[in-house]
Each structure stands twice: as structure tokens, then as C-alpha cells.
PDB file of C-alpha atoms in Angstrom:
ATOM      1  CA  UNK A   1      12.555 -68.042  47.539  1.00  0.00           C
ATOM      2  CA  UNK A   2      14.454 -65.579  45.353  1.00  0.00           C
ATOM      3  CA  UNK A   3      11.480 -63.204  45.263  1.00  0.00           C
ATOM      4  CA  UNK A   4      11.043 -63.515  49.037  1.00  0.00           C
ATOM      5  CA  UNK A   5      14.723 -62.793  49.634  1.00  0.00           C
ATOM      6  CA  UNK A   6      14.580 -59.772  47.328  1.00  0.00           C
ATOM      7  CA  UNK A   7      11.514 -58.390  49.111  1.00  0.00           C
ATOM      8  CA  UNK A   8      13.179 -58.882  52.499  1.00  0.00           C
ATOM      9  CA  UNK A   9      16.290 -57.061  51.281  1.00  0.00           C
ATOM     10  CA  UNK A  10      14.200 -54.148  50.014  1.00  0.00           C
ATOM     11  CA  UNK A  11      12.343 -53.941  53.319  1.00  0.00           C
ATOM     12  CA  UNK A  12      15.650 -53.899  55.222  1.00  0.00           C
ATOM     13  CA  UNK A  13      17.079 -51.134  53.025  1.00  0.00           C
ATOM     14  CA  UNK A  14      13.913 -49.076  53.448  1.00  0.00           C
ATOM     15  CA  UNK A  15      13.981 -49.615  57.200  1.00  0.00           C
ATOM     16  CA  UNK A  16      17.614 -48.489  57.378  1.00  0.00           C
ATOM     17  CA  UNK A  17      16.796 -45.320  55.459  1.00  0.00           C
ATOM     18  CA  UNK A  18      13.890 -44.535  57.791  1.00  0.00           C
ATOM     19  CA  UNK A  19      15.807 -45.275  61.004  1.00  0.00           C
ATOM     20  CA  UNK A  20      16.744 -42.114  62.926  1.00  0.00           C
ATOM     21  CA  UNK A  21      20.425 -41.189  62.963  1.00  0.00           C
ATOM     22  CA  UNK A  22      22.169 -42.471  66.134  1.00  0.00           C
ATOM     23  CA  UNK A  23      23.180 -39.843  68.712  1.00  0.00           C
ATOM     24  CA  UNK A  24      26.900 -40.556  68.390  1.00  0.00           C
ATOM     25  CA  UNK A  25      26.981 -40.186  64.622  1.00  0.00           C
ATOM     26  CA  UNK A  26      24.818 -37.056  64.748  1.00  0.00           C
ATOM     27  CA  UNK A  27      27.038 -35.403  67.378  1.00  0.00           C
ATOM     28  CA  UNK A  28      30.217 -36.213  65.461  1.00  0.00           C
ATOM     29  CA  UNK A  29      28.910 -34.891  62.137  1.00  0.00           C
ATOM     30  CA  UNK A  30      27.441 -31.806  63.784  1.00  0.00           C
ATOM     31  CA  UNK A  31      30.771 -31.069  65.490  1.00  0.00           C
ATOM     32  CA  UNK A  32      32.641 -31.528  62.202  1.00  0.00           C
ATOM     33  CA  UNK A  33      30.282 -29.191  60.331  1.00  0.00           C
ATOM     34  CA  UNK A  34      30.463 -26.574  63.080  1.00  0.00           C
ATOM     35  CA  UNK A  35      34.242 -26.717  63.377  1.00  0.00           C
ATOM     36  CA  UNK A  36      34.757 -26.508  59.628  1.00  0.00           C
ATOM     37  CA  UNK A  37      32.369 -23.591  59.212  1.00  0.00           C
ATOM     38  CA  UNK A  38      34.135 -21.620  61.965  1.00  0.00           C
ATOM     39  CA  UNK A  39      37.765 -22.579  61.350  1.00  0.00           C
ATOM     40  CA  UNK A  40      37.389 -22.739  57.565  1.00  0.00           C
ATOM     41  CA  UNK A  41      35.390 -19.523  57.605  1.00  0.00           C
ATOM     42  CA  UNK A  42      38.064 -17.691  59.584  1.00  0.00           C
ATOM     43  CA  UNK A  43      40.828 -19.083  57.380  1.00  0.00           C
ATOM     44  CA  UNK A  44      39.082 -17.905  54.206  1.00  0.00           C
ATOM     45  CA  UNK A  45      38.251 -14.581  55.860  1.00  0.00           C
ATOM     46  CA  UNK A  46      41.924 -13.799  56.488  1.00  0.00           C
ATOM     47  CA  UNK A  47      43.221 -14.727  53.022  1.00  0.00           C
ATOM     48  CA  UNK A  48      45.430 -13.772  51.228  1.00  0.00           C
ATOM     49  CA  UNK A  49      48.027 -14.472  53.881  1.00  0.00           C
ATOM     50  CA  UNK A  50      48.806 -11.385  55.902  1.00  0.00           C
ATOM     51  CA  UNK A  51      45.618  -9.581  54.919  1.00  0.00           C
ATOM     52  CA  UNK A  52      44.149  -9.944  58.413  1.00  0.00           C
ATOM     53  CA  UNK A  53      40.547  -9.253  59.367  1.00  0.00           C
ATOM     54  CA  UNK A  54      38.772  -6.478  57.457  1.00  0.00           C
ATOM     55  CA  UNK A  55      35.218  -5.613  56.418  1.00  0.00           C
ATOM     56  CA  UNK A  56      35.354  -8.116  53.521  1.00  0.00           C
ATOM     57  CA  UNK A  57      36.206 -10.894  55.995  1.00  0.00           C
ATOM     58  CA  UNK A  58      32.615 -10.989  57.182  1.00  0.00           C
ATOM     59  CA  UNK A  59      31.573 -12.277  53.745  1.00  0.00           C
ATOM     60  CA  UNK A  60      33.329 -15.678  53.780  1.00  0.00           C
ATOM     61  CA  UNK A  61      32.796 -16.050  57.517  1.00  0.00           C
ATOM     62  CA  UNK A  62      29.044 -15.490  57.362  1.00  0.00           C
ATOM     63  CA  UNK A  63      28.624 -17.587  54.226  1.00  0.00           C
ATOM     64  CA  UNK A  64      30.515 -20.504  55.768  1.00  0.00           C
ATOM     65  CA  UNK A  65      28.641 -20.376  59.076  1.00  0.00           C
ATOM     66  CA  UNK A  66      25.314 -19.856  57.305  1.00  0.00           C
ATOM     67  CA  UNK A  67      25.477 -22.269  54.369  1.00  0.00           C
ATOM     68  CA  UNK A  68      27.858 -24.915  55.720  1.00  0.00           C
ATOM     69  CA  UNK A  69      27.364 -24.713  59.481  1.00  0.00           C
ATOM     70  CA  UNK A  70      23.694 -23.880  60.002  1.00  0.00           C
ATOM     71  CA  UNK A  71      22.226 -25.201  56.745  1.00  0.00           C
ATOM     72  CA  UNK A  72      24.310 -28.362  57.013  1.00  0.00           C
ATOM     73  CA  UNK A  73      23.158 -28.826  60.602  1.00  0.00           C
ATOM     74  CA  UNK A  74      19.562 -28.307  59.442  1.00  0.00           C
ATOM     75  CA  UNK A  75      19.828 -31.091  56.859  1.00  0.00           C
ATOM     76  CA  UNK A  76      21.548 -33.332  59.393  1.00  0.00           C
ATOM     77  CA  UNK A  77      18.957 -32.698  62.101  1.00  0.00           C
ATOM     78  CA  UNK A  78      16.071 -33.524  59.759  1.00  0.00           C
ATOM     79  CA  UNK A  79      17.561 -36.985  59.311  1.00  0.00           C
ATOM     80  CA  UNK A  80      16.857 -37.687  62.975  1.00  0.00           C
ATOM     81  CA  UNK A  81      13.137 -37.515  62.250  1.00  0.00           C
ATOM     82  CA  UNK A  82      10.285 -36.580  64.538  1.00  0.00           C
ATOM     83  CA  UNK A  83       8.311 -33.440  65.358  1.00  0.00           C
ATOM     84  CA  UNK A  84      10.957 -31.629  67.416  1.00  0.00           C
ATOM     85  CA  UNK A  85      13.783 -32.287  64.984  1.00  0.00           C
ATOM     86  CA  UNK A  86      11.636 -31.155  62.074  1.00  0.00           C
ATOM     87  CA  UNK A  87      11.020 -27.827  63.804  1.00  0.00           C
ATOM     88  CA  UNK A  88      14.720 -27.499  64.702  1.00  0.00           C
ATOM     89  CA  UNK A  89      15.535 -28.206  61.064  1.00  0.00           C
ATOM     90  CA  UNK A  90      13.392 -25.272  59.975  1.00  0.00           C
ATOM     91  CA  UNK A  91      14.813 -22.890  62.586  1.00  0.00           C
ATOM     92  CA  UNK A  92      18.405 -23.789  61.712  1.00  0.00           C
ATOM     93  CA  UNK A  93      17.742 -23.390  58.000  1.00  0.00           C
ATOM     94  CA  UNK A  94      16.171 -19.945  58.454  1.00  0.00           C
ATOM     95  CA  UNK A  95      19.064 -18.787  60.671  1.00  0.00           C
ATOM     96  CA  UNK A  96      21.477 -20.088  58.037  1.00  0.00           C
ATOM     97  CA  UNK A  97      19.725 -18.130  55.302  1.00  0.00           C
ATOM     98  CA  UNK A  98      19.753 -14.943  57.389  1.00  0.00           C
ATOM     99  CA  UNK A  99      23.499 -15.296  58.016  1.00  0.00           C
ATOM    100  CA  UNK A 100      24.155 -16.007  54.345  1.00  0.00           C
ATOM    101  CA  UNK A 101      22.022 -13.009  53.399  1.00  0.00           C
ATOM    102  CA  UNK A 102      24.184 -10.841  55.656  1.00  0.00           C
ATOM    103  CA  UNK A 103      27.238 -12.312  53.923  1.00  0.00           C
ATOM    104  CA  UNK A 104      25.836 -11.269  50.538  1.00  0.00           C
ATOM    105  CA  UNK A 105      25.161  -7.783  51.870  1.00  0.00           C
ATOM    106  CA  UNK A 106      28.792  -7.507  53.014  1.00  0.00           C
ATOM    107  CA  UNK A 107      30.261  -8.435  49.633  1.00  0.00           C
ATOM    108  CA  UNK A 108      27.840  -6.087  47.863  1.00  0.00           C
ATOM    109  CA  UNK A 109      28.823  -3.192  50.096  1.00  0.00           C
ATOM    110  CA  UNK A 110      32.509  -4.078  49.842  1.00  0.00           C
ATOM    111  CA  UNK A 111      32.396  -3.874  46.052  1.00  0.00           C
ATOM    112  CA  UNK A 112      30.452  -0.614  46.229  1.00  0.00           C
ATOM    113  CA  UNK A 113      33.119   0.894  48.479  1.00  0.00           C
ATOM    114  CA  UNK A 114      35.877  -0.223  46.123  1.00  0.00           C
ATOM    115  CA  UNK A 115      34.021   0.856  43.006  1.00  0.00           C
ATOM    116  CA  UNK A 116      34.030  -2.651  41.535  1.00  0.00           C
ATOM    117  CA  UNK A 117      31.383  -4.231  39.314  1.00  0.00           C
ATOM    118  CA  UNK A 118      29.025  -6.849  40.729  1.00  0.00           C
ATOM    119  CA  UNK A 119      28.570 -10.443  39.553  1.00  0.00           C
ATOM    120  CA  UNK A 120      31.568 -10.684  37.257  1.00  0.00           C
ATOM    121  CA  UNK A 121      32.725 -14.186  38.257  1.00  0.00           C
ATOM    122  CA  UNK A 122      31.327 -17.702  38.209  1.00  0.00           C
ATOM    123  CA  UNK A 123      31.717 -17.752  42.000  1.00  0.00           C
ATOM    124  CA  UNK A 124      29.423 -14.753  42.408  1.00  0.00           C
ATOM    125  CA  UNK A 125      26.725 -16.207  40.155  1.00  0.00           C
ATOM    126  CA  UNK A 126      26.763 -19.678  41.730  1.00  0.00           C
ATOM    127  CA  UNK A 127      26.621 -18.085  45.177  1.00  0.00           C
ATOM    128  CA  UNK A 128      23.637 -15.972  44.179  1.00  0.00           C
ATOM    129  CA  UNK A 129      21.948 -18.998  42.578  1.00  0.00           C
ATOM    130  CA  UNK A 130      22.467 -21.112  45.705  1.00  0.00           C
ATOM    131  CA  UNK A 131      21.144 -18.433  48.049  1.00  0.00           C
ATOM    132  CA  UNK A 132      18.271 -17.392  45.801  1.00  0.00           C
ATOM    133  CA  UNK A 133      17.373 -20.989  45.079  1.00  0.00           C
ATOM    134  CA  UNK A 134      17.156 -21.804  48.787  1.00  0.00           C
ATOM    135  CA  UNK A 135      14.165 -19.486  49.086  1.00  0.00           C
ATOM    136  CA  UNK A 136      11.994 -22.034  47.245  1.00  0.00           C
ATOM    137  CA  UNK A 137      12.551 -24.946  49.676  1.00  0.00           C
ATOM    138  CA  UNK A 138      12.210 -22.447  52.532  1.00  0.00           C
ATOM    139  CA  UNK A 139       8.818 -21.238  51.294  1.00  0.00           C
ATOM    140  CA  UNK A 140       7.641 -24.798  50.651  1.00  0.00           C
ATOM    141  CA  UNK A 141       8.782 -25.819  54.126  1.00  0.00           C
ATOM    142  CA  UNK A 142       7.178 -22.896  55.955  1.00  0.00           C
ATOM    143  CA  UNK A 143       3.923 -22.631  54.049  1.00  0.00           C
ATOM    144  CA  UNK A 144       3.161 -26.217  53.104  1.00  0.00           C
ATOM    145  CA  UNK A 145       5.175 -28.604  55.293  1.00  0.00           C
ATOM    146  CA  UNK A 146       5.504 -26.987  58.720  1.00  0.00           C
ATOM    147  CA  UNK A 147       4.400 -29.610  61.298  1.00  0.00           C
ATOM    148  CA  UNK A 148       2.164 -27.098  63.111  1.00  0.00           C
ATOM    149  CA  UNK A 149       0.558 -24.949  60.436  1.00  0.00           C
ATOM    150  CA  UNK A 150       1.599 -26.373  57.064  1.00  0.00           C
ATOM    151  CA  UNK A 151      -1.375 -26.268  54.712  1.00  0.00           C
ATOM    152  CA  UNK A 152      -0.460 -29.456  52.826  1.00  0.00           C
ATOM    153  CA  UNK A 153       1.890 -31.436  55.061  1.00  0.00           C
ATOM    154  CA  UNK A 154       1.274 -34.795  53.381  1.00  0.00           C
ATOM    155  CA  UNK A 155       1.830 -33.648  49.786  1.00  0.00           C
ATOM    156  CA  UNK A 156       4.581 -35.914  48.463  1.00  0.00           C
ATOM    157  CA  UNK A 157       5.479 -33.609  45.566  1.00  0.00           C
ATOM    158  CA  UNK A 158       6.145 -30.695  47.913  1.00  0.00           C
ATOM    159  CA  UNK A 159       8.132 -32.983  50.181  1.00  0.00           C
ATOM    160  CA  UNK A 160      10.334 -34.133  47.307  1.00  0.00           C
ATOM    161  CA  UNK A 161      10.885 -30.581  46.010  1.00  0.00           C
ATOM    162  CA  UNK A 162      11.841 -29.459  49.509  1.00  0.00           C
ATOM    163  CA  UNK A 163      14.092 -32.424  50.202  1.00  0.00           C
ATOM    164  CA  UNK A 164      15.957 -32.888  46.939  1.00  0.00           C
ATOM    165  CA  UNK A 165      15.910 -29.234  45.884  1.00  0.00           C
ATOM    166  CA  UNK A 166      17.452 -28.248  49.189  1.00  0.00           C
ATOM    167  CA  UNK A 167      20.154 -30.884  48.941  1.00  0.00           C
ATOM    168  CA  UNK A 168      21.141 -29.911  45.397  1.00  0.00           C
ATOM    169  CA  UNK A 169      21.333 -26.251  46.405  1.00  0.00           C
ATOM    170  CA  UNK A 170      23.485 -27.052  49.430  1.00  0.00           C
ATOM    171  CA  UNK A 171      25.907 -29.013  47.252  1.00  0.00           C
ATOM    172  CA  UNK A 172      26.076 -25.958  44.981  1.00  0.00           C
ATOM    173  CA  UNK A 173      26.623 -23.672  47.986  1.00  0.00           C
ATOM    174  CA  UNK A 174      29.372 -25.847  49.455  1.00  0.00           C
ATOM    175  CA  UNK A 175      31.117 -26.026  46.079  1.00  0.00           C
ATOM    176  CA  UNK A 176      30.874 -22.248  45.841  1.00  0.00           C
ATOM    177  CA  UNK A 177      32.743 -21.822  49.139  1.00  0.00           C
ATOM    178  CA  UNK A 178      35.626 -23.756  47.612  1.00  0.00           C
ATOM    179  CA  UNK A 179      35.653 -21.609  44.475  1.00  0.00           C
ATOM    180  CA  UNK A 180      35.624 -18.511  46.676  1.00  0.00           C
ATOM    181  CA  UNK A 181      38.716 -19.674  48.537  1.00  0.00           C
ATOM    182  CA  UNK A 182      40.402 -20.412  45.221  1.00  0.00           C
ATOM    183  CA  UNK A 183      39.959 -16.799  44.121  1.00  0.00           C
ATOM    184  CA  UNK A 184      41.966 -15.725  47.176  1.00  0.00           C
ATOM    185  CA  UNK A 185      44.733 -18.324  47.331  1.00  0.00           C
ATOM    186  CA  UNK A 186      45.062 -19.322  43.672  1.00  0.00           C
ATOM    187  CA  UNK A 187      46.003 -22.848  42.633  1.00  0.00           C
ATOM    188  CA  UNK A 188      47.200 -24.058  46.032  1.00  0.00           C
ATOM    189  CA  UNK A 189      45.875 -27.560  45.440  1.00  0.00           C
ATOM    190  CA  UNK A 190      46.934 -28.972  48.815  1.00  0.00           C
ATOM    191  CA  UNK A 191      45.099 -26.250  50.743  1.00  0.00           C
ATOM    192  CA  UNK A 192      42.019 -26.523  48.542  1.00  0.00           C
ATOM    193  CA  UNK A 193      41.885 -30.289  49.116  1.00  0.00           C
ATOM    194  CA  UNK A 194      42.243 -29.847  52.885  1.00  0.00           C
ATOM    195  CA  UNK A 195      39.509 -27.205  52.848  1.00  0.00           C
ATOM    196  CA  UNK A 196      37.160 -29.414  50.842  1.00  0.00           C
ATOM    197  CA  UNK A 197      37.879 -32.630  52.779  1.00  0.00           C
ATOM    198  CA  UNK A 198      35.441 -32.096  55.696  1.00  0.00           C
ATOM    199  CA  UNK A 199      32.581 -31.228  53.326  1.00  0.00           C
ATOM    200  CA  UNK A 200      33.343 -34.219  51.097  1.00  0.00           C
ATOM    201  CA  UNK A 201      33.415 -36.488  54.158  1.00  0.00           C
ATOM    202  CA  UNK A 202      30.158 -35.167  55.621  1.00  0.00           C
ATOM    203  CA  UNK A 203      28.162 -34.756  52.396  1.00  0.00           C
ATOM    204  CA  UNK A 204      27.186 -38.434  51.827  1.00  0.00           C
ATOM    205  CA  UNK A 205      25.866 -38.738  55.389  1.00  0.00           C
ATOM    206  CA  UNK A 206      24.208 -35.316  55.479  1.00  0.00           C
ATOM    207  CA  UNK A 207      22.929 -34.593  51.987  1.00  0.00           C
ATOM    208  CA  UNK A 208      22.300 -38.048  50.481  1.00  0.00           C
TER     209      UNK A 208
END
């Protein structure tokens, strides 16, 4: 009886993990990710207080919309399962990477204009690692796992690399957005906590 009960519990847990995300939960999490990427992105883009919008502002804005908004939405959409959502997942992820790439271009050009050295902070290196690292899951997804033309769609190793590698890199990217804000506002703990709160709330349901 104990073994039967244990097996039943394992089957139920597995079934819950495989069940598609309900529409209501998906819509709420998607709205939270979108709002945070836009509002949080604009807030970071206009720091320090009084600085206003300038060329540099495109860096935090594009990185937030790309890595938090679009990439987060991509991970969330994949949890819904199915052919259409898998393709949407890929499209969202690629758009997110393009936006983030534009954000990297902005900060590179901004430093060039100001005559500053590149990659002198932990924030810059973790941001580069997160963006560069995302190319691997992207390649695996496009070449091997695409539902239409993937050359090895059933390969479980590729699936795990894509799934868990992508999640780890997104956690790194989201943490990097927080460190970026810290460089502009200093040790304002209350603001940093408020900025991090939406990502902390969404992460277990989106990335785990």
C-alpha cells in the first residue's frame, strides 16, 4: 500500500508538471513581466534622479524589455506547451535577444563617446555572459529542436541543455539588471527591493 501510494503521488506530481499553464495565471504573469520591463526599464533609464532621457537611457530600457519582458515571456509561453506556443516561444526569445543586442550596442557606443574603458565592472561582465550565453540555447532551439525543421527534436540532452541552460542564463540576466540599477542609485535598499520584487515573484513560476 505504501509503494502504491508513493507511485500515485509521483504520477500526480508528474502530471501537474506536464499540465499546461491556465489562461488566467499566464495572463497575469505575462502582464506583470511586461509592466515591470517597461516601467522598471524607464525608471532605470532615467536614473540618477533628474538625469532625464538621453542616449544611454536606451541601454537599460532595451535590456529590460529584451531580457526581462520578451525572454521572460518566451519562457512563460513555453510552459503552456503545444506546437503554437513552442513556435511563439522561439519568436519571443529571438526578439528578446535582438533587443538586448541593441542595448549592448548602445552602452558600447556610449562609452566610446565618453572615452571610457569597456568591461570594467562585474555588471558589464555578467551582462555580456548572460547575452553571449543565450546564443547557445538559441542555436540548439533553432537548429535541433524547432518543431518544423529541427534536425533532432527528440534528443533529450539537447532539450535539457536548452531548457536548463536558458533558465540559468535568464536568472543571471535578471540579477544583472538589479546590479545595473545599483550602479546608478547606490545603496538605496528600499528601491532595489521594490525593483527586484516583481522578478522574485515571477521567477519560481516562470523559470523553475
